[in-house]
PDB file of C-alpha atoms and ligand atoms in Angstrom:
ATOM      1  CA  MET A   1      20.922   9.873  -9.518  1.00  0.00           C
ATOM      2  CA  ARG A   2      17.270   9.149 -10.246  1.00  0.00           C
ATOM      3  CA  PRO A   3      14.791   9.314  -7.348  1.00  0.00           C
ATOM      4  CA  PRO A   4      14.036   5.956  -5.717  1.00  0.00           C
ATOM      5  CA  CYS A   5      11.072   3.770  -6.603  1.00  0.00           C
ATOM      6  CA  ILE A   6       9.360   2.066  -3.677  1.00  0.00           C
ATOM      7  CA  ALA A   7       6.750  -0.666  -4.182  1.00  0.00           C
ATOM      8  CA  VAL A   8       4.325  -0.833  -1.260  1.00  0.00           C
ATOM      9  CA  LEU A   9       2.415  -3.972  -0.323  1.00  0.00           C
ATOM     10  CA  GLY A  10      -0.074  -3.562   2.471  1.00  0.00           C
ATOM     11  CA  GLY A  11      -2.360  -6.214   3.930  1.00  0.00           C
ATOM     12  CA  SER A  12      -3.547  -8.132   6.942  1.00  0.00           C
ATOM     13  CA  PHE A  13      -1.090 -10.967   6.242  1.00  0.00           C
ATOM     14  CA  ASP A  14      -3.085 -13.156   8.639  1.00  0.00           C
ATOM     15  CA  PRO A  15      -1.146 -15.195   7.590  1.00  0.00           C
ATOM     16  CA  VAL A  16       1.066 -14.079   4.710  1.00  0.00           C
ATOM     17  CA  HIS A  17       0.850 -16.575   1.825  1.00  0.00           C
ATOM     18  CA  ASN A  18       2.137 -17.444  -1.636  1.00  0.00           C
ATOM     19  CA  GLY A  19      -0.404 -15.119  -3.263  1.00  0.00           C
ATOM     20  CA  HIS A  20       1.149 -12.143  -1.465  1.00  0.00           C
ATOM     21  CA  VAL A  21       4.650 -13.281  -2.383  1.00  0.00           C
ATOM     22  CA  ALA A  22       3.597 -13.720  -6.039  1.00  0.00           C
ATOM     23  CA  LEU A  23       2.011 -10.255  -6.088  1.00  0.00           C
ATOM     24  CA  GLY A  24       5.188  -8.683  -4.701  1.00  0.00           C
ATOM     25  CA  ALA A  25       7.460 -10.690  -6.996  1.00  0.00           C
ATOM     26  CA  TYR A  26       5.378  -9.828 -10.056  1.00  0.00           C
ATOM     27  CA  PHE A  27       5.816  -6.118  -9.546  1.00  0.00           C
ATOM     28  CA  ILE A  28       9.445  -6.454  -8.482  1.00  0.00           C
ATOM     29  CA  ARG A  29      10.072  -8.005 -11.930  1.00  0.00           C
ATOM     30  CA  LEU A  30       7.988  -5.363 -13.700  1.00  0.00           C
ATOM     31  CA  LEU A  31       9.090  -2.180 -11.931  1.00  0.00           C
ATOM     32  CA  VAL A  32      12.512  -3.179 -10.597  1.00  0.00           C
ATOM     33  CA  PRO A  33      11.950  -0.958  -7.557  1.00  0.00           C
ATOM     34  CA  ASP A  34      14.729   0.018  -5.158  1.00  0.00           C
ATOM     35  CA  GLU A  35      12.743  -1.459  -2.288  1.00  0.00           C
ATOM     36  CA  LEU A  36       9.662  -3.515  -1.543  1.00  0.00           C
ATOM     37  CA  ARG A  37       8.005  -2.058   1.560  1.00  0.00           C
ATOM     38  CA  VAL A  38       5.594  -4.499   3.224  1.00  0.00           C
ATOM     39  CA  ILE A  39       3.150  -2.897   5.645  1.00  0.00           C
ATOM     40  CA  PRO A  40       1.091  -5.224   7.883  1.00  0.00           C
ATOM     41  CA  ALA A  41      -2.221  -3.672   8.879  1.00  0.00           C
ATOM     42  CA  GLY A  42      -2.909  -2.781  12.486  1.00  0.00           C
ATOM     43  CA  ASN A  43      -6.634  -2.573  12.721  1.00  0.00           C
ATOM     44  CA  PRO A  44      -8.138  -3.035   9.257  1.00  0.00           C
ATOM     45  CA  TRP A  45     -11.361  -1.112   9.074  1.00  0.00           C
ATOM     46  CA  GLN A  46     -13.150  -3.442   6.650  1.00  0.00           C
ATOM     47  CA  LYS A  47     -12.236  -6.701   8.326  1.00  0.00           C
ATOM     48  CA  GLN A  48     -13.130  -8.519  11.479  1.00  0.00           C
ATOM     49  CA  GLU A  49     -10.499  -8.830  14.149  1.00  0.00           C
ATOM     50  CA  LEU A  50      -7.231 -10.351  13.109  1.00  0.00           C
ATOM     51  CA  GLN A  51      -6.257 -13.683  14.600  1.00  0.00           C
ATOM     52  CA  ALA A  52      -2.462 -13.373  14.792  1.00  0.00           C
ATOM     53  CA  SER A  53      -0.788 -10.529  16.696  1.00  0.00           C
ATOM     54  CA  GLY A  54       1.079  -7.698  14.989  1.00  0.00           C
ATOM     55  CA  PRO A  55       4.512  -9.067  16.048  1.00  0.00           C
ATOM     56  CA  ASP A  56       3.629 -12.565  14.780  1.00  0.00           C
ATOM     57  CA  ARG A  57       2.419 -11.207  11.428  1.00  0.00           C
ATOM     58  CA  VAL A  58       5.623  -9.152  11.111  1.00  0.00           C
ATOM     59  CA  GLU A  59       7.715 -12.247  11.762  1.00  0.00           C
ATOM     60  CA  MET A  60       5.717 -14.299   9.233  1.00  0.00           C
ATOM     61  CA  VAL A  61       6.192 -11.562   6.623  1.00  0.00           C
ATOM     62  CA  ARG A  62       9.929 -11.600   7.354  1.00  0.00           C
ATOM     63  CA  CYS A  63       9.992 -15.390   6.770  1.00  0.00           C
ATOM     64  CA  ALA A  64       7.967 -15.097   3.539  1.00  0.00           C
ATOM     65  CA  PHE A  65       9.933 -12.328   1.818  1.00  0.00           C
ATOM     66  CA  GLY A  66      13.387 -13.546   2.802  1.00  0.00           C
ATOM     67  CA  LYS A  67      14.654 -14.210  -0.711  1.00  0.00           C
ATOM     68  CA  GLN A  68      13.912 -11.360  -3.099  1.00  0.00           C
ATOM     69  CA  PRO A  69      16.137  -9.663  -5.675  1.00  0.00           C
ATOM     70  CA  VAL A  70      15.519  -6.231  -4.096  1.00  0.00           C
ATOM     71  CA  PRO A  71      15.684  -5.159  -0.437  1.00  0.00           C
ATOM     72  CA  VAL A  72      12.472  -5.854   1.465  1.00  0.00           C
ATOM     73  CA  THR A  73      11.623  -3.766   4.504  1.00  0.00           C
ATOM     74  CA  ILE A  74       8.772  -4.323   6.905  1.00  0.00           C
ATOM     75  CA  ASP A  75       7.117  -1.102   7.968  1.00  0.00           C
ATOM     76  CA  ARG A  76       5.335  -1.253  11.343  1.00  0.00           C
ATOM     77  CA  GLN A  77       3.657   2.124  11.137  1.00  0.00           C
ATOM     78  CA  GLU A  78       0.091   0.738  10.861  1.00  0.00           C
ATOM     79  CA  ILE A  79       0.661  -1.716  13.704  1.00  0.00           C
ATOM     80  CA  ARG A  80       1.972   1.107  15.898  1.00  0.00           C
ATOM     81  CA  ARG A  81      -1.003   3.356  15.170  1.00  0.00           C
ATOM     82  CA  HIS A  82      -3.684   3.018  17.831  1.00  0.00           C
ATOM     83  CA  THR A  83      -6.526   4.388  15.726  1.00  0.00           C
ATOM     84  CA  ALA A  84      -8.129   2.753  12.676  1.00  0.00           C
ATOM     85  CA  THR A  85      -5.802   2.440   9.708  1.00  0.00           C
ATOM     86  CA  TYR A  86      -6.505   4.020   6.364  1.00  0.00           C
ATOM     87  CA  THR A  87      -4.250   3.592   3.368  1.00  0.00           C
ATOM     88  CA  ILE A  88      -4.459   7.308   2.597  1.00  0.00           C
ATOM     89  CA  ASP A  89      -2.830   8.089   5.997  1.00  0.00           C
ATOM     90  CA  THR A  90      -0.086   5.540   5.369  1.00  0.00           C
ATOM     91  CA  LEU A  91       0.644   6.984   1.920  1.00  0.00           C
ATOM     92  CA  ARG A  92       0.790  10.503   3.334  1.00  0.00           C
ATOM     93  CA  ALA A  93       3.302   9.329   5.926  1.00  0.00           C
ATOM     94  CA  LEU A  94       5.356   7.531   3.258  1.00  0.00           C
ATOM     95  CA  ARG A  95       5.371  10.620   1.035  1.00  0.00           C
ATOM     96  CA  THR A  96       6.587  12.736   3.954  1.00  0.00           C
ATOM     97  CA  GLU A  97       9.295  10.162   4.665  1.00  0.00           C
ATOM     98  CA  LEU A  98      10.439   9.624   1.067  1.00  0.00           C
ATOM     99  CA  GLY A  99      10.083  13.150  -0.313  1.00  0.00           C
ATOM    100  CA  PRO A 100       8.210  14.581  -3.328  1.00  0.00           C
ATOM    101  CA  GLN A 101      10.301  12.932  -6.075  1.00  0.00           C
ATOM    102  CA  ALA A 102      10.246   9.282  -5.034  1.00  0.00           C
ATOM    103  CA  SER A 103       8.072   6.952  -7.074  1.00  0.00           C
ATOM    104  CA  ILE A 104       5.630   5.166  -4.747  1.00  0.00           C
ATOM    105  CA  ALA A 105       3.704   2.253  -6.264  1.00  0.00           C
ATOM    106  CA  LEU A 106       0.900   0.739  -4.179  1.00  0.00           C
ATOM    107  CA  LEU A 107       0.264  -2.901  -5.058  1.00  0.00           C
ATOM    108  CA  ILE A 108      -3.220  -4.377  -4.667  1.00  0.00           C
ATOM    109  CA  GLY A 109      -5.102  -7.473  -5.769  1.00  0.00           C
ATOM    110  CA  ALA A 110      -8.283  -7.552  -7.814  1.00  0.00           C
ATOM    111  CA  ASP A 111     -10.496  -7.972  -4.736  1.00  0.00           C
ATOM    112  CA  GLN A 112      -9.322  -4.594  -3.481  1.00  0.00           C
ATOM    113  CA  LEU A 113      -9.686  -3.018  -6.909  1.00  0.00           C
ATOM    114  CA  GLN A 114     -13.315  -4.132  -6.882  1.00  0.00           C
ATOM    115  CA  GLN A 115     -13.893  -2.036  -3.763  1.00  0.00           C
ATOM    116  CA  LEU A 116     -11.378   0.754  -4.199  1.00  0.00           C
ATOM    117  CA  ASP A 117     -14.140   3.344  -4.280  1.00  0.00           C
ATOM    118  CA  SER A 118     -15.043   2.423  -0.696  1.00  0.00           C
ATOM    119  CA  TRP A 119     -11.562   3.293   0.567  1.00  0.00           C
ATOM    120  CA  ARG A 120     -11.343   6.576   2.466  1.00  0.00           C
ATOM    121  CA  GLU A 121     -10.483   9.464   0.103  1.00  0.00           C
ATOM    122  CA  TRP A 122      -9.785   6.981  -2.680  1.00  0.00           C
ATOM    123  CA  ARG A 123      -9.316   9.588  -5.398  1.00  0.00           C
ATOM    124  CA  GLN A 124      -6.668  11.322  -3.278  1.00  0.00           C
ATOM    125  CA  LEU A 125      -4.610   8.114  -3.221  1.00  0.00           C
ATOM    126  CA  PHE A 126      -3.346   9.145  -6.662  1.00  0.00           C
ATOM    127  CA  ASP A 127      -1.895  12.350  -5.209  1.00  0.00           C
ATOM    128  CA  TYR A 128       0.539  10.230  -3.227  1.00  0.00           C
ATOM    129  CA  ALA A 129       1.136   7.011  -5.154  1.00  0.00           C
ATOM    130  CA  HIS A 130       0.663   5.041  -8.342  1.00  0.00           C
ATOM    131  CA  ILE A 131      -1.707   2.095  -7.978  1.00  0.00           C
ATOM    132  CA  CYS A 132      -0.790  -1.268  -9.492  1.00  0.00           C
ATOM    133  CA  ALA A 133      -3.515  -3.905  -9.456  1.00  0.00           C
ATOM    134  CA  ALA A 134      -3.188  -7.574 -10.310  1.00  0.00           C
ATOM    135  CA  SER A 135      -5.742 -10.190 -11.273  1.00  0.00           C
ATOM    136  CA  ARG A 136      -6.771 -12.779  -8.701  1.00  0.00           C
ATOM    137  CA  PRO A 137      -8.924 -15.868  -9.338  1.00  0.00           C
ATOM    138  CA  GLY A 138     -12.501 -15.291  -8.234  1.00  0.00           C
ATOM    139  CA  PHE A 139     -12.313 -11.491  -8.610  1.00  0.00           C
ATOM    140  CA  ALA A 140     -13.120 -10.424 -12.153  1.00  0.00           C
ATOM    141  CA  LEU A 141     -11.709  -7.253 -13.661  1.00  0.00           C
ATOM    142  CA  ASP A 142     -14.523  -6.541 -16.103  1.00  0.00           C
ATOM    143  CA  ALA A 143     -17.028  -3.704 -16.071  1.00  0.00           C
ATOM    144  CA  GLY A 144     -19.570  -5.690 -14.131  1.00  0.00           C
ATOM    145  CA  HIS A 145     -17.181  -6.200 -11.223  1.00  0.00           C
ATOM    146  CA  VAL A 146     -14.935  -3.112 -11.033  1.00  0.00           C
ATOM    147  CA  PRO A 147     -17.007  -0.016 -10.174  1.00  0.00           C
ATOM    148  CA  GLU A 148     -17.311   2.331 -13.102  1.00  0.00           C
ATOM    149  CA  PRO A 149     -15.521   5.334 -11.496  1.00  0.00           C
ATOM    150  CA  VAL A 150     -12.595   3.065 -10.564  1.00  0.00           C
ATOM    151  CA  ALA A 151     -12.375   1.529 -14.048  1.00  0.00           C
ATOM    152  CA  ARG A 152     -12.497   4.989 -15.620  1.00  0.00           C
ATOM    153  CA  GLU A 153      -9.752   6.324 -13.359  1.00  0.00           C
ATOM    154  CA  PHE A 154      -7.606   3.261 -14.006  1.00  0.00           C
ATOM    155  CA  ALA A 155      -7.977   3.602 -17.797  1.00  0.00           C
ATOM    156  CA  ARG A 156      -7.354   7.359 -17.795  1.00  0.00           C
ATOM    157  CA  ARG A 157      -4.195   7.080 -15.690  1.00  0.00           C
ATOM    158  CA  ALA A 158      -2.666   3.963 -17.272  1.00  0.00           C
ATOM    159  CA  GLY A 159       1.135   4.176 -17.510  1.00  0.00           C
ATOM    160  CA  THR A 160       4.027   2.040 -18.638  1.00  0.00           C
ATOM    161  CA  PRO A 161       6.354   0.430 -16.078  1.00  0.00           C
ATOM    162  CA  GLU A 162       9.036   2.970 -17.044  1.00  0.00           C
ATOM    163  CA  GLN A 163       6.630   5.875 -16.505  1.00  0.00           C
ATOM    164  CA  LEU A 164       5.628   4.482 -13.123  1.00  0.00           C
ATOM    165  CA  ARG A 165       9.232   4.077 -12.103  1.00  0.00           C
ATOM    166  CA  THR A 166      10.274   7.573 -13.099  1.00  0.00           C
ATOM    167  CA  THR A 167       7.323   9.682 -11.918  1.00  0.00           C
ATOM    168  CA  PRO A 168       6.218  10.099  -8.286  1.00  0.00           C
ATOM    169  CA  HIS A 169       2.500   9.264  -8.360  1.00  0.00           C
ATOM    170  CA  GLY A 170      -0.806   9.407 -10.222  1.00  0.00           C
ATOM    171  CA  LEU A 171      -0.512   6.508 -12.675  1.00  0.00           C
ATOM    172  CA  THR A 172      -2.008   3.013 -12.788  1.00  0.00           C
ATOM    173  CA  TYR A 173      -0.997  -0.397 -14.034  1.00  0.00           C
ATOM    174  CA  LEU A 174      -3.323  -3.352 -14.432  1.00  0.00           C
ATOM    175  CA  ALA A 175      -1.683  -6.783 -14.544  1.00  0.00           C
ATOM    176  CA  THR A 176      -4.158  -9.291 -15.909  1.00  0.00           C
ATOM    177  CA  ASN A 177      -1.979 -12.393 -15.924  1.00  0.00           C
ATOM    178  CA  LEU A 178      -1.469 -13.184 -12.244  1.00  0.00           C
ATOM    179  CA  ALA A 179      -3.544 -16.214 -11.226  1.00  0.00           C
ATOM    180  CA  VAL A 180      -2.729 -17.459  -7.751  1.00  0.00           C
ATOM    181  CA  ASP A 181      -5.862 -18.921  -6.174  1.00  0.00           C
ATOM    182  CA  ILE A 182      -4.957 -18.579  -2.498  1.00  0.00           C
ATOM    183  CA  SER A 183      -6.523 -16.627   0.364  1.00  0.00           C
ATOM    184  CA  ALA A 184      -5.611 -16.221   4.006  1.00  0.00           C
ATOM    185  CA  THR A 185      -9.180 -17.230   4.873  1.00  0.00           C
ATOM    186  CA  GLU A 186      -8.758 -20.706   3.334  1.00  0.00           C
ATOM    187  CA  ILE A 187      -5.377 -21.110   5.035  1.00  0.00           C
ATOM    188  CA  ARG A 188      -6.811 -20.268   8.477  1.00  0.00           C
ATOM    189  CA  ALA A 189      -9.559 -22.828   7.844  1.00  0.00           C
ATOM    190  CA  ALA A 190      -7.059 -25.491   6.778  1.00  0.00           C
ATOM    191  CA  LEU A 191      -4.875 -24.876   9.825  1.00  0.00           C
ATOM    192  CA  GLN A 192      -7.886 -25.084  12.122  1.00  0.00           C
ATOM    193  CA  ARG A 193      -8.746 -28.460  10.641  1.00  0.00           C
ATOM    194  CA  GLY A 194      -5.215 -29.555  11.434  1.00  0.00           C
ATOM    195  CA  ASP A 195      -4.057 -29.614   7.792  1.00  0.00           C
ATOM    196  CA  ARG A 196      -0.610 -28.466   6.724  1.00  0.00           C
ATOM    197  CA  PRO A 197      -1.207 -26.249   3.633  1.00  0.00           C
ATOM    198  CA  GLU A 198       2.263 -26.740   2.171  1.00  0.00           C
ATOM    199  CA  SER A 199       1.444 -25.470  -1.303  1.00  0.00           C
ATOM    200  CA  LEU A 200      -0.236 -22.268  -0.111  1.00  0.00           C
ATOM    201  CA  VAL A 201       2.231 -20.834   2.400  1.00  0.00           C
ATOM    202  CA  PRO A 202       6.038 -20.537   2.280  1.00  0.00           C
ATOM    203  CA  HIS A 203       7.641 -23.313   4.316  1.00  0.00           C
ATOM    204  CA  ALA A 204       9.335 -20.929   6.711  1.00  0.00           C
ATOM    205  CA  VAL A 205       5.965 -19.356   7.476  1.00  0.00           C
ATOM    206  CA  LEU A 206       4.370 -22.751   8.107  1.00  0.00           C
ATOM    207  CA  ASP A 207       7.215 -23.622  10.461  1.00  0.00           C
ATOM    208  CA  TYR A 208       6.671 -20.343  12.323  1.00  0.00           C
ATOM    209  CA  ILE A 209       2.921 -20.983  12.580  1.00  0.00           C
ATOM    210  CA  GLU A 210       3.528 -24.445  14.006  1.00  0.00           C
ATOM    211  CA  GLN A 211       6.254 -23.390  16.398  1.00  0.00           C
ATOM    212  CA  HIS A 212       4.064 -20.619  17.797  1.00  0.00           C
ATOM    213  CA  HIS A 213       0.802 -22.621  17.769  1.00  0.00           C
ATOM    214  CA  LEU A 214      -1.036 -20.014  15.687  1.00  0.00           C
ATOM    215  CA  TYR A 215      -4.509 -20.405  14.165  1.00  0.00           C
ATOM    216  CA  LYS A 216      -5.448 -23.323  16.421  1.00  0.00           C
ATOM    217  CA  SER A 217      -8.772 -21.969  17.617  1.00  0.00           C
TER     218      SER A 217
HETATM  219  P1  LIG B 301      -8.321 -12.727   3.751  1.00  0.00           P
HETATM  220  O1  LIG B 301      -8.624 -14.055   3.093  1.00  0.00           O
HETATM  221  O2  LIG B 301      -8.134 -12.796   5.230  1.00  0.00           O
HETATM  222  O3  LIG B 301      -9.322 -11.677   3.346  1.00  0.00           O
HETATM  223  P2  LIG B 301      -6.256 -12.131   1.779  1.00  0.00           P
HETATM  224  O4  LIG B 301      -5.798 -13.470   1.352  1.00  0.00           O
HETATM  225  O5  LIG B 301      -7.134 -11.378   0.846  1.00  0.00           O
HETATM  226  O6  LIG B 301      -6.888 -12.210   3.234  1.00  0.00           O
HETATM  227  P3  LIG B 301      -4.778  -9.734   2.541  1.00  0.00           P
HETATM  228  O7  LIG B 301      -3.692  -9.698   3.560  1.00  0.00           O
HETATM  229  O8  LIG B 301      -6.070  -9.116   2.901  1.00  0.00           O
HETATM  230  O9  LIG B 301      -4.958 -11.293   2.111  1.00  0.00           O
HETATM  231  O10 LIG B 301      -4.250  -9.126   1.171  1.00  0.00           O
HETATM  232  C1  LIG B 301      -3.264  -8.122   1.093  1.00  0.00           C
HETATM  233  C2  LIG B 301      -3.141  -7.669  -0.362  1.00  0.00           C
HETATM  234  O11 LIG B 301      -2.722  -8.763  -1.181  1.00  0.00           O
HETATM  235  C3  LIG B 301      -4.460  -7.172  -0.964  1.00  0.00           C
HETATM  236  O12 LIG B 301      -4.217  -6.099  -1.856  1.00  0.00           O
HETATM  237  C4  LIG B 301      -4.961  -8.385  -1.733  1.00  0.00           C
HETATM  238  O13 LIG B 301      -5.783  -8.016  -2.805  1.00  0.00           O
HETATM  239  C5  LIG B 301      -3.667  -8.980  -2.225  1.00  0.00           C
HETATM  240  N1  LIG B 301      -3.757 -10.425  -2.422  1.00  0.00           N
HETATM  241  C6  LIG B 301      -4.017 -11.358  -1.467  1.00  0.00           C
HETATM  242  N2  LIG B 301      -4.059 -12.581  -1.997  1.00  0.00           N
HETATM  243  C7  LIG B 301      -3.812 -12.429  -3.340  1.00  0.00           C
HETATM  244  C8  LIG B 301      -3.725 -13.355  -4.427  1.00  0.00           C
HETATM  245  N3  LIG B 301      -3.910 -14.661  -4.254  1.00  0.00           N
HETATM  246  N4  LIG B 301      -3.464 -12.849  -5.674  1.00  0.00           N
HETATM  247  C9  LIG B 301      -3.293 -11.508  -5.833  1.00  0.00           C
HETATM  248  N5  LIG B 301      -3.361 -10.590  -4.824  1.00  0.00           N
HETATM  249  C10 LIG B 301      -3.608 -11.042  -3.590  1.00  0.00           C
END
């Protein structure tokens, strides 16, 4: 039996939206992983305080990823951690949990690719996982926008979906054809105005937000 392939989608998910679902679905189609592991952040070090609680964000993620062709698990490890969260720590924990042979593919959007070199121990991320980045409107992927060391590392390590699926870590994949112009920031603003952003958020998530009176203030 071949070792498992786990796609990992981390984020604030404050709230989870159709851009996150599209990012996950894109790489589910491409990699056909054995599992999509969604990891809501506890205390993101580059962001201001989150508005929704950890348990609410977990529940919204559950609503959003209900119908996928592969099993989706929600990993609370970052929410449980009391100290600041760094992706490198999460990947180390995942590697310990899943063993040396499992393929671990970290999924990120272009905004994160543009600042990957500011992540703690960013070069060491490749010792634990592959990194798959996808385009996102407003965040260009060209040389002027992706830092040169990141672009070089991405080009040098580029792999095919099959290579990513069958090796444990160290490769990259750049998907340039995702174009979902949605951010959690604009959704929070819309909800605060009293709008119902139906086209931006899965219906079940909107229902949860309304039932629990989230993002009102
Ligand atoms: P905020 O507006 O609060 O900064 P966000 O919409 O960027 O939030 P996050 O939870 O920070 O959402 O994103 C989690 C991950 O999903 C990141 O890797 C991010 O790049 C990616 N992502 C978020 N929105 C999109 C999108 N529309 N298209 C592609 N990737 C996305």
